[in-house]
């Protein structure tokens, strides 16, 4: 029987009590996901630990001395966990927490993608291995934040500087893949992020690495203009999409096929924030 897992980070007394974080917690089961949910934390209090466990979620407690920058060092911890436990799973969904809303079970889309993959390339090339990355729907030249971070990151790799201006913005907060591939990606993200001259978003590291990773047929990039897998609030807020998604029945719809997006990331940055929060009171 296929076994899947959502893995994420949950730390901080106030953070775990935010109404936005509650949306993440509840939407996982509401969307129909039946797999394991593993929440990592380096500073979780007993009350929240009990709440997570009462929901059937596993809690992995991490030595706080190993966490200096959460968004960076989580990838080291995820790598180590995948080394020990990845073999148990078919698919891993590696995601942010507070600003992630599951509207539909992502396993449904994983299975559709697997069927399409078998039709386009022989399995002997990559087997069942894959990594699904999600674009925010625009190029770096349209985002000063992503561009500035990319410039700062590339200060440390002058000999291998890359022109990122017209490169897609890849979101680092929602990644799906087979355990071995996510294990390898996690250690790549951590080892490259700790070498930067500044404290940067791991998203900059992922976008730089993709110059090389895109040559690997196991890596696939999905855009909100072309599929209903994942949409970001940043893309909506900045007007990066061809046509504005439709919000109806409490969900955000992919306009080309009139179906809800599977995942709505950064929903709290949009005009739909209050309407979504009301559903999870």
PDB file of C-alpha atoms in Angstrom:
ATOM      1  CA  UNK A   1       0.000   0.000   0.000  1.00  0.00           C
ATOM      2  CA  UNK A   2       1.303   3.451  -0.898  1.00  0.00           C
ATOM      3  CA  UNK A   3       2.440   5.572   2.035  1.00  0.00           C
ATOM      4  CA  UNK A   4       2.776   9.353   1.917  1.00  0.00           C
ATOM      5  CA  UNK A   5       3.812  12.070   4.347  1.00  0.00           C
ATOM      6  CA  UNK A   6       3.583  15.804   4.840  1.00  0.00           C
ATOM      7  CA  UNK A   7       6.618  17.153   6.702  1.00  0.00           C
ATOM      8  CA  UNK A   8       6.852  20.678   8.078  1.00  0.00           C
ATOM      9  CA  UNK A   9       8.260  22.849  10.871  1.00  0.00           C
ATOM     10  CA  UNK A  10       6.280  24.109  13.859  1.00  0.00           C
ATOM     11  CA  UNK A  11       8.095  26.183  16.470  1.00  0.00           C
ATOM     12  CA  UNK A  12       7.397  29.031  18.824  1.00  0.00           C
ATOM     13  CA  UNK A  13       4.763  29.583  21.518  1.00  0.00           C
ATOM     14  CA  UNK A  14       3.054  32.440  19.671  1.00  0.00           C
ATOM     15  CA  UNK A  15       3.666  31.092  16.149  1.00  0.00           C
ATOM     16  CA  UNK A  16       1.855  27.809  16.817  1.00  0.00           C
ATOM     17  CA  UNK A  17      -1.135  29.679  18.235  1.00  0.00           C
ATOM     18  CA  UNK A  18      -1.631  31.968  15.268  1.00  0.00           C
ATOM     19  CA  UNK A  19      -5.011  31.554  13.535  1.00  0.00           C
ATOM     20  CA  UNK A  20      -3.101  31.173  10.256  1.00  0.00           C
ATOM     21  CA  UNK A  21      -1.221  28.182  11.664  1.00  0.00           C
ATOM     22  CA  UNK A  22      -4.537  26.659  12.686  1.00  0.00           C
ATOM     23  CA  UNK A  23      -5.646  26.868   9.040  1.00  0.00           C
ATOM     24  CA  UNK A  24      -2.617  24.809   8.041  1.00  0.00           C
ATOM     25  CA  UNK A  25      -3.246  22.186  10.728  1.00  0.00           C
ATOM     26  CA  UNK A  26      -6.924  21.715   9.980  1.00  0.00           C
ATOM     27  CA  UNK A  27      -6.759  21.933   6.191  1.00  0.00           C
ATOM     28  CA  UNK A  28      -4.510  18.862   5.959  1.00  0.00           C
ATOM     29  CA  UNK A  29      -7.276  16.483   7.020  1.00  0.00           C
ATOM     30  CA  UNK A  30     -10.133  18.552   5.617  1.00  0.00           C
ATOM     31  CA  UNK A  31      -8.660  18.201   2.129  1.00  0.00           C
ATOM     32  CA  UNK A  32      -8.732  14.416   2.434  1.00  0.00           C
ATOM     33  CA  UNK A  33      -5.046  13.699   2.965  1.00  0.00           C
ATOM     34  CA  UNK A  34      -4.737  10.348   4.759  1.00  0.00           C
ATOM     35  CA  UNK A  35      -0.967  10.019   5.063  1.00  0.00           C
ATOM     36  CA  UNK A  36       1.377  10.747   7.932  1.00  0.00           C
ATOM     37  CA  UNK A  37       1.943  14.303   9.148  1.00  0.00           C
ATOM     38  CA  UNK A  38       5.319  14.954  10.768  1.00  0.00           C
ATOM     39  CA  UNK A  39       5.949  18.275  12.504  1.00  0.00           C
ATOM     40  CA  UNK A  40       9.498  19.194  13.534  1.00  0.00           C
ATOM     41  CA  UNK A  41      10.146  21.648  16.352  1.00  0.00           C
ATOM     42  CA  UNK A  42      13.011  22.971  18.451  1.00  0.00           C
ATOM     43  CA  UNK A  43      10.900  24.925  20.960  1.00  0.00           C
ATOM     44  CA  UNK A  44       7.453  23.406  21.332  1.00  0.00           C
ATOM     45  CA  UNK A  45       5.542  23.702  24.603  1.00  0.00           C
ATOM     46  CA  UNK A  46       3.659  20.793  26.152  1.00  0.00           C
ATOM     47  CA  UNK A  47       0.190  22.132  25.322  1.00  0.00           C
ATOM     48  CA  UNK A  48       0.877  22.406  21.597  1.00  0.00           C
ATOM     49  CA  UNK A  49       2.683  19.078  21.577  1.00  0.00           C
ATOM     50  CA  UNK A  50      -0.446  17.489  23.043  1.00  0.00           C
ATOM     51  CA  UNK A  51      -2.647  19.232  20.484  1.00  0.00           C
ATOM     52  CA  UNK A  52      -0.587  18.004  17.531  1.00  0.00           C
ATOM     53  CA  UNK A  53      -0.569  14.451  18.848  1.00  0.00           C
ATOM     54  CA  UNK A  54      -4.313  14.536  19.538  1.00  0.00           C
ATOM     55  CA  UNK A  55      -4.785  15.333  15.846  1.00  0.00           C
ATOM     56  CA  UNK A  56      -2.776  12.237  14.948  1.00  0.00           C
ATOM     57  CA  UNK A  57       0.308  14.190  13.910  1.00  0.00           C
ATOM     58  CA  UNK A  58       3.805  13.033  14.828  1.00  0.00           C
ATOM     59  CA  UNK A  59       6.144  15.461  16.584  1.00  0.00           C
ATOM     60  CA  UNK A  60       9.911  15.320  16.124  1.00  0.00           C
ATOM     61  CA  UNK A  61      11.718  17.359  18.758  1.00  0.00           C
ATOM     62  CA  UNK A  62      15.011  18.867  17.665  1.00  0.00           C
ATOM     63  CA  UNK A  63      17.910  20.025  19.822  1.00  0.00           C
ATOM     64  CA  UNK A  64      17.610  23.846  19.777  1.00  0.00           C
ATOM     65  CA  UNK A  65      21.400  24.177  19.770  1.00  0.00           C
ATOM     66  CA  UNK A  66      21.347  22.855  16.202  1.00  0.00           C
ATOM     67  CA  UNK A  67      18.946  25.524  14.935  1.00  0.00           C
ATOM     68  CA  UNK A  68      20.467  28.948  14.290  1.00  0.00           C
ATOM     69  CA  UNK A  69      18.365  30.087  11.302  1.00  0.00           C
ATOM     70  CA  UNK A  70      15.147  28.081  11.069  1.00  0.00           C
ATOM     71  CA  UNK A  71      14.439  28.541   7.352  1.00  0.00           C
ATOM     72  CA  UNK A  72      17.982  27.365   6.591  1.00  0.00           C
ATOM     73  CA  UNK A  73      18.795  24.777   9.231  1.00  0.00           C
ATOM     74  CA  UNK A  74      15.488  22.935   8.918  1.00  0.00           C
ATOM     75  CA  UNK A  75      16.867  21.416   5.726  1.00  0.00           C
ATOM     76  CA  UNK A  76      19.701  19.762   7.638  1.00  0.00           C
ATOM     77  CA  UNK A  77      17.208  18.227  10.060  1.00  0.00           C
ATOM     78  CA  UNK A  78      14.897  17.148   7.237  1.00  0.00           C
ATOM     79  CA  UNK A  79      17.854  15.578   5.448  1.00  0.00           C
ATOM     80  CA  UNK A  80      18.799  13.554   8.523  1.00  0.00           C
ATOM     81  CA  UNK A  81      15.217  12.434   9.072  1.00  0.00           C
ATOM     82  CA  UNK A  82      14.892  11.368   5.432  1.00  0.00           C
ATOM     83  CA  UNK A  83      18.121   9.364   5.736  1.00  0.00           C
ATOM     84  CA  UNK A  84      16.564   7.360   8.578  1.00  0.00           C
ATOM     85  CA  UNK A  85      12.890   7.293   7.629  1.00  0.00           C
ATOM     86  CA  UNK A  86      12.515   8.179   3.955  1.00  0.00           C
ATOM     87  CA  UNK A  87      12.487   4.517   2.914  1.00  0.00           C
ATOM     88  CA  UNK A  88       9.055   4.111   4.540  1.00  0.00           C
ATOM     89  CA  UNK A  89       7.353   6.447   2.062  1.00  0.00           C
ATOM     90  CA  UNK A  90       6.453   6.675  -1.599  1.00  0.00           C
ATOM     91  CA  UNK A  91       5.926  10.445  -1.711  1.00  0.00           C
ATOM     92  CA  UNK A  92       6.964  13.282   0.586  1.00  0.00           C
ATOM     93  CA  UNK A  93       5.335  16.718   0.659  1.00  0.00           C
ATOM     94  CA  UNK A  94       7.828  19.170   2.174  1.00  0.00           C
ATOM     95  CA  UNK A  95       6.049  22.390   3.035  1.00  0.00           C
ATOM     96  CA  UNK A  96       5.960  25.612   5.008  1.00  0.00           C
ATOM     97  CA  UNK A  97       3.273  25.711   7.658  1.00  0.00           C
ATOM     98  CA  UNK A  98       1.615  28.987   8.703  1.00  0.00           C
ATOM     99  CA  UNK A  99       0.794  30.249   5.215  1.00  0.00           C
ATOM    100  CA  UNK A 100      -0.078  26.955   3.514  1.00  0.00           C
ATOM    101  CA  UNK A 101      -3.702  25.984   2.863  1.00  0.00           C
ATOM    102  CA  UNK A 102      -4.495  22.545   1.477  1.00  0.00           C
ATOM    103  CA  UNK A 103      -7.674  22.868  -0.601  1.00  0.00           C
ATOM    104  CA  UNK A 104      -7.543  19.363  -2.122  1.00  0.00           C
ATOM    105  CA  UNK A 105      -5.549  16.230  -1.406  1.00  0.00           C
ATOM    106  CA  UNK A 106      -2.212  16.727  -3.214  1.00  0.00           C
ATOM    107  CA  UNK A 107      -1.785  12.950  -3.554  1.00  0.00           C
ATOM    108  CA  UNK A 108      -4.475  13.083  -6.218  1.00  0.00           C
ATOM    109  CA  UNK A 109      -2.313  15.412  -8.294  1.00  0.00           C
ATOM    110  CA  UNK A 110       0.831  13.395  -7.544  1.00  0.00           C
ATOM    111  CA  UNK A 111      -0.859  10.351  -9.064  1.00  0.00           C
ATOM    112  CA  UNK A 112      -1.990  12.307 -12.129  1.00  0.00           C
ATOM    113  CA  UNK A 113       1.538  13.605 -12.640  1.00  0.00           C
ATOM    114  CA  UNK A 114       2.944  10.086 -12.300  1.00  0.00           C
ATOM    115  CA  UNK A 115       0.618   8.848 -15.048  1.00  0.00           C
ATOM    116  CA  UNK A 116       1.600  11.733 -17.334  1.00  0.00           C
ATOM    117  CA  UNK A 117       5.282  11.158 -16.571  1.00  0.00           C
ATOM    118  CA  UNK A 118       5.110   7.539 -17.719  1.00  0.00           C
ATOM    119  CA  UNK A 119       3.614   8.630 -21.022  1.00  0.00           C
ATOM    120  CA  UNK A 120       6.358  11.158 -21.756  1.00  0.00           C
ATOM    121  CA  UNK A 121       9.521   9.351 -20.673  1.00  0.00           C
ATOM    122  CA  UNK A 122      10.443   5.692 -20.223  1.00  0.00           C
ATOM    123  CA  UNK A 123      10.713   4.652 -16.567  1.00  0.00           C
ATOM    124  CA  UNK A 124      14.167   3.217 -17.158  1.00  0.00           C
ATOM    125  CA  UNK A 125      15.489   6.775 -17.333  1.00  0.00           C
ATOM    126  CA  UNK A 126      14.573   7.805 -13.787  1.00  0.00           C
ATOM    127  CA  UNK A 127      12.446   4.987 -12.392  1.00  0.00           C
ATOM    128  CA  UNK A 128       9.717   6.455 -10.191  1.00  0.00           C
ATOM    129  CA  UNK A 129      11.990   9.229  -8.887  1.00  0.00           C
ATOM    130  CA  UNK A 130      10.869  12.843  -9.237  1.00  0.00           C
ATOM    131  CA  UNK A 131      10.882  16.308  -7.666  1.00  0.00           C
ATOM    132  CA  UNK A 132       7.990  18.709  -8.261  1.00  0.00           C
ATOM    133  CA  UNK A 133       8.885  22.382  -7.851  1.00  0.00           C
ATOM    134  CA  UNK A 134       6.400  25.240  -8.093  1.00  0.00           C
ATOM    135  CA  UNK A 135       6.901  28.578  -9.795  1.00  0.00           C
ATOM    136  CA  UNK A 136       5.289  31.721  -8.425  1.00  0.00           C
ATOM    137  CA  UNK A 137       4.293  32.604 -11.969  1.00  0.00           C
ATOM    138  CA  UNK A 138       6.809  35.286 -12.927  1.00  0.00           C
ATOM    139  CA  UNK A 139      10.466  35.984 -13.652  1.00  0.00           C
ATOM    140  CA  UNK A 140      13.011  37.452 -11.253  1.00  0.00           C
ATOM    141  CA  UNK A 141      13.006  40.798 -13.071  1.00  0.00           C
ATOM    142  CA  UNK A 142       9.498  41.422 -11.730  1.00  0.00           C
ATOM    143  CA  UNK A 143      10.451  40.887  -8.087  1.00  0.00           C
ATOM    144  CA  UNK A 144      12.939  43.157  -6.347  1.00  0.00           C
ATOM    145  CA  UNK A 145      13.049  40.935  -3.241  1.00  0.00           C
ATOM    146  CA  UNK A 146      13.981  37.794  -5.175  1.00  0.00           C
ATOM    147  CA  UNK A 147      16.410  39.717  -7.386  1.00  0.00           C
ATOM    148  CA  UNK A 148      18.211  41.342  -4.457  1.00  0.00           C
ATOM    149  CA  UNK A 149      18.564  37.994  -2.714  1.00  0.00           C
ATOM    150  CA  UNK A 150      19.943  36.417  -5.877  1.00  0.00           C
ATOM    151  CA  UNK A 151      22.528  39.182  -6.280  1.00  0.00           C
ATOM    152  CA  UNK A 152      23.630  38.755  -2.664  1.00  0.00           C
ATOM    153  CA  UNK A 153      23.835  34.979  -3.007  1.00  0.00           C
ATOM    154  CA  UNK A 154      25.932  35.130  -6.165  1.00  0.00           C
ATOM    155  CA  UNK A 155      28.554  37.326  -4.491  1.00  0.00           C
ATOM    156  CA  UNK A 156      30.011  34.090  -3.199  1.00  0.00           C
ATOM    157  CA  UNK A 157      30.041  32.256  -6.548  1.00  0.00           C
ATOM    158  CA  UNK A 158      31.568  34.843  -8.864  1.00  0.00           C
ATOM    159  CA  UNK A 159      33.270  32.218 -11.034  1.00  0.00           C
ATOM    160  CA  UNK A 160      29.884  30.607 -11.676  1.00  0.00           C
ATOM    161  CA  UNK A 161      27.720  33.695 -11.820  1.00  0.00           C
ATOM    162  CA  UNK A 162      24.408  33.176 -13.627  1.00  0.00           C
ATOM    163  CA  UNK A 163      22.090  35.643 -15.326  1.00  0.00           C
ATOM    164  CA  UNK A 164      18.868  35.267 -13.365  1.00  0.00           C
ATOM    165  CA  UNK A 165      16.892  38.221 -14.753  1.00  0.00           C
ATOM    166  CA  UNK A 166      14.524  36.162 -16.890  1.00  0.00           C
ATOM    167  CA  UNK A 167      14.548  33.057 -14.744  1.00  0.00           C
ATOM    168  CA  UNK A 168      11.312  31.832 -13.127  1.00  0.00           C
ATOM    169  CA  UNK A 169      10.832  32.495  -9.431  1.00  0.00           C
ATOM    170  CA  UNK A 170      10.686  29.096  -7.768  1.00  0.00           C
ATOM    171  CA  UNK A 171       8.956  28.892  -4.414  1.00  0.00           C
ATOM    172  CA  UNK A 172      10.947  27.020  -1.758  1.00  0.00           C
ATOM    173  CA  UNK A 173       8.042  26.589   0.648  1.00  0.00           C
ATOM    174  CA  UNK A 174       6.228  23.790  -1.156  1.00  0.00           C
ATOM    175  CA  UNK A 175       8.134  20.889  -2.727  1.00  0.00           C
ATOM    176  CA  UNK A 176       6.969  17.351  -3.498  1.00  0.00           C
ATOM    177  CA  UNK A 177       9.124  14.382  -4.385  1.00  0.00           C
ATOM    178  CA  UNK A 178      10.309  10.882  -3.750  1.00  0.00           C
ATOM    179  CA  UNK A 179      12.235  10.525  -0.464  1.00  0.00           C
ATOM    180  CA  UNK A 180      15.676   9.911  -1.960  1.00  0.00           C
ATOM    181  CA  UNK A 181      15.440  12.968  -4.208  1.00  0.00           C
ATOM    182  CA  UNK A 182      14.168  15.237  -1.410  1.00  0.00           C
ATOM    183  CA  UNK A 183      16.897  13.929   0.874  1.00  0.00           C
ATOM    184  CA  UNK A 184      19.511  14.943  -1.700  1.00  0.00           C
ATOM    185  CA  UNK A 185      17.848  18.291  -2.370  1.00  0.00           C
ATOM    186  CA  UNK A 186      17.634  19.078   1.354  1.00  0.00           C
ATOM    187  CA  UNK A 187      21.343  18.605   1.948  1.00  0.00           C
ATOM    188  CA  UNK A 188      22.088  20.612  -1.195  1.00  0.00           C
ATOM    189  CA  UNK A 189      19.972  23.498   0.090  1.00  0.00           C
ATOM    190  CA  UNK A 190      21.565  23.457   3.528  1.00  0.00           C
ATOM    191  CA  UNK A 191      25.216  23.085   2.489  1.00  0.00           C
ATOM    192  CA  UNK A 192      24.900  25.822  -0.116  1.00  0.00           C
ATOM    193  CA  UNK A 193      22.952  28.174   2.155  1.00  0.00           C
ATOM    194  CA  UNK A 194      25.484  28.074   5.002  1.00  0.00           C
ATOM    195  CA  UNK A 195      28.231  29.133   2.561  1.00  0.00           C
ATOM    196  CA  UNK A 196      26.590  32.427   1.618  1.00  0.00           C
ATOM    197  CA  UNK A 197      28.155  35.686   2.753  1.00  0.00           C
ATOM    198  CA  UNK A 198      24.861  36.978   4.138  1.00  0.00           C
ATOM    199  CA  UNK A 199      21.949  35.417   5.924  1.00  0.00           C
ATOM    200  CA  UNK A 200      19.650  34.820   2.959  1.00  0.00           C
ATOM    201  CA  UNK A 201      16.380  33.149   2.180  1.00  0.00           C
ATOM    202  CA  UNK A 202      16.822  29.513   1.171  1.00  0.00           C
ATOM    203  CA  UNK A 203      14.633  30.419  -1.796  1.00  0.00           C
ATOM    204  CA  UNK A 204      17.596  32.237  -3.333  1.00  0.00           C
ATOM    205  CA  UNK A 205      19.677  29.075  -2.957  1.00  0.00           C
ATOM    206  CA  UNK A 206      17.019  26.924  -4.609  1.00  0.00           C
ATOM    207  CA  UNK A 207      16.680  29.315  -7.529  1.00  0.00           C
ATOM    208  CA  UNK A 208      20.434  29.347  -8.072  1.00  0.00           C
ATOM    209  CA  UNK A 209      20.721  25.564  -7.839  1.00  0.00           C
ATOM    210  CA  UNK A 210      17.958  25.187 -10.412  1.00  0.00           C
ATOM    211  CA  UNK A 211      20.326  26.459 -13.098  1.00  0.00           C
ATOM    212  CA  UNK A 212      21.944  23.044 -12.715  1.00  0.00           C
ATOM    213  CA  UNK A 213      19.127  20.881 -11.372  1.00  0.00           C
ATOM    214  CA  UNK A 214      16.888  21.602 -14.366  1.00  0.00           C
ATOM    215  CA  UNK A 215      19.238  19.452 -16.464  1.00  0.00           C
ATOM    216  CA  UNK A 216      18.085  16.468 -14.401  1.00  0.00           C
ATOM    217  CA  UNK A 217      14.916  14.976 -15.915  1.00  0.00           C
ATOM    218  CA  UNK A 218      13.702  14.052 -12.425  1.00  0.00           C
ATOM    219  CA  UNK A 219      13.075  17.734 -11.724  1.00  0.00           C
ATOM    220  CA  UNK A 220       9.792  19.234 -12.937  1.00  0.00           C
ATOM    221  CA  UNK A 221       8.628  22.835 -12.659  1.00  0.00           C
ATOM    222  CA  UNK A 222       4.920  23.594 -12.369  1.00  0.00           C
ATOM    223  CA  UNK A 223       3.433  27.047 -12.935  1.00  0.00           C
ATOM    224  CA  UNK A 224       0.087  28.417 -11.677  1.00  0.00           C
ATOM    225  CA  UNK A 225      -0.733  29.560 -15.211  1.00  0.00           C
ATOM    226  CA  UNK A 226      -0.568  25.998 -16.538  1.00  0.00           C
ATOM    227  CA  UNK A 227      -1.769  23.689 -13.763  1.00  0.00           C
ATOM    228  CA  UNK A 228      -3.819  23.696 -10.540  1.00  0.00           C
ATOM    229  CA  UNK A 229      -1.130  22.252  -8.238  1.00  0.00           C
ATOM    230  CA  UNK A 230      -0.057  25.339  -6.279  1.00  0.00           C
ATOM    231  CA  UNK A 231      -0.650  29.059  -6.393  1.00  0.00           C
ATOM    232  CA  UNK A 232       1.080  31.706  -4.283  1.00  0.00           C
ATOM    233  CA  UNK A 233      -0.382  34.784  -2.704  1.00  0.00           C
ATOM    234  CA  UNK A 234       2.620  36.773  -3.859  1.00  0.00           C
ATOM    235  CA  UNK A 235       1.748  35.999  -7.475  1.00  0.00           C
ATOM    236  CA  UNK A 236      -1.839  37.124  -6.920  1.00  0.00           C
ATOM    237  CA  UNK A 237      -0.886  40.252  -4.995  1.00  0.00           C
ATOM    238  CA  UNK A 238       1.635  41.342  -7.633  1.00  0.00           C
ATOM    239  CA  UNK A 239      -0.675  40.558 -10.554  1.00  0.00           C
ATOM    240  CA  UNK A 240       1.670  37.997 -12.117  1.00  0.00           C
ATOM    241  CA  UNK A 241      -1.058  35.702 -13.431  1.00  0.00           C
ATOM    242  CA  UNK A 242      -2.607  35.836 -16.909  1.00  0.00           C
ATOM    243  CA  UNK A 243      -6.098  35.946 -15.458  1.00  0.00           C
ATOM    244  CA  UNK A 244      -7.188  36.466 -11.879  1.00  0.00           C
ATOM    245  CA  UNK A 245      -8.198  33.243 -10.109  1.00  0.00           C
ATOM    246  CA  UNK A 246     -11.787  32.958  -8.971  1.00  0.00           C
ATOM    247  CA  UNK A 247     -12.608  32.737  -5.272  1.00  0.00           C
ATOM    248  CA  UNK A 248     -15.880  30.902  -4.709  1.00  0.00           C
ATOM    249  CA  UNK A 249     -17.343  28.500  -2.163  1.00  0.00           C
ATOM    250  CA  UNK A 250     -14.455  29.377   0.138  1.00  0.00           C
ATOM    251  CA  UNK A 251     -11.759  28.162  -2.266  1.00  0.00           C
ATOM    252  CA  UNK A 252      -9.480  29.632  -4.908  1.00  0.00           C
ATOM    253  CA  UNK A 253     -10.112  28.187  -8.367  1.00  0.00           C
ATOM    254  CA  UNK A 254      -7.787  27.550 -11.276  1.00  0.00           C
ATOM    255  CA  UNK A 255      -9.548  29.537 -14.029  1.00  0.00           C
ATOM    256  CA  UNK A 256      -8.595  27.361 -17.015  1.00  0.00           C
ATOM    257  CA  UNK A 257     -10.461  24.289 -15.777  1.00  0.00           C
ATOM    258  CA  UNK A 258     -12.695  25.778 -13.076  1.00  0.00           C
ATOM    259  CA  UNK A 259     -11.342  23.531 -10.313  1.00  0.00           C
ATOM    260  CA  UNK A 260      -9.818  24.463  -6.952  1.00  0.00           C
ATOM    261  CA  UNK A 261      -6.058  24.699  -6.711  1.00  0.00           C
ATOM    262  CA  UNK A 262      -4.688  21.846  -4.629  1.00  0.00           C
ATOM    263  CA  UNK A 263      -2.546  24.156  -2.503  1.00  0.00           C
ATOM    264  CA  UNK A 264      -2.861  27.870  -1.817  1.00  0.00           C
ATOM    265  CA  UNK A 265       0.469  29.101  -0.455  1.00  0.00           C
ATOM    266  CA  UNK A 266       0.788  32.578   1.059  1.00  0.00           C
ATOM    267  CA  UNK A 267      -2.987  32.910   1.155  1.00  0.00           C
ATOM    268  CA  UNK A 268      -2.599  35.268   4.115  1.00  0.00           C
ATOM    269  CA  UNK A 269      -1.098  37.918   1.811  1.00  0.00           C
ATOM    270  CA  UNK A 270      -4.262  38.196  -0.258  1.00  0.00           C
ATOM    271  CA  UNK A 271      -7.681  39.801  -0.109  1.00  0.00           C
ATOM    272  CA  UNK A 272      -9.143  36.351   0.660  1.00  0.00           C
ATOM    273  CA  UNK A 273      -7.435  36.097   4.054  1.00  0.00           C
ATOM    274  CA  UNK A 274     -10.421  36.948   6.255  1.00  0.00           C
ATOM    275  CA  UNK A 275     -12.832  34.757   4.298  1.00  0.00           C
ATOM    276  CA  UNK A 276     -10.462  31.792   4.676  1.00  0.00           C
ATOM    277  CA  UNK A 277      -9.876  32.393   8.384  1.00  0.00           C
ATOM    278  CA  UNK A 278     -13.637  32.366   9.022  1.00  0.00           C
ATOM    279  CA  UNK A 279     -13.812  28.786   7.740  1.00  0.00           C
ATOM    280  CA  UNK A 280     -11.347  27.533  10.347  1.00  0.00           C
ATOM    281  CA  UNK A 281     -12.550  29.225  13.529  1.00  0.00           C
TER     282      UNK A 281
END
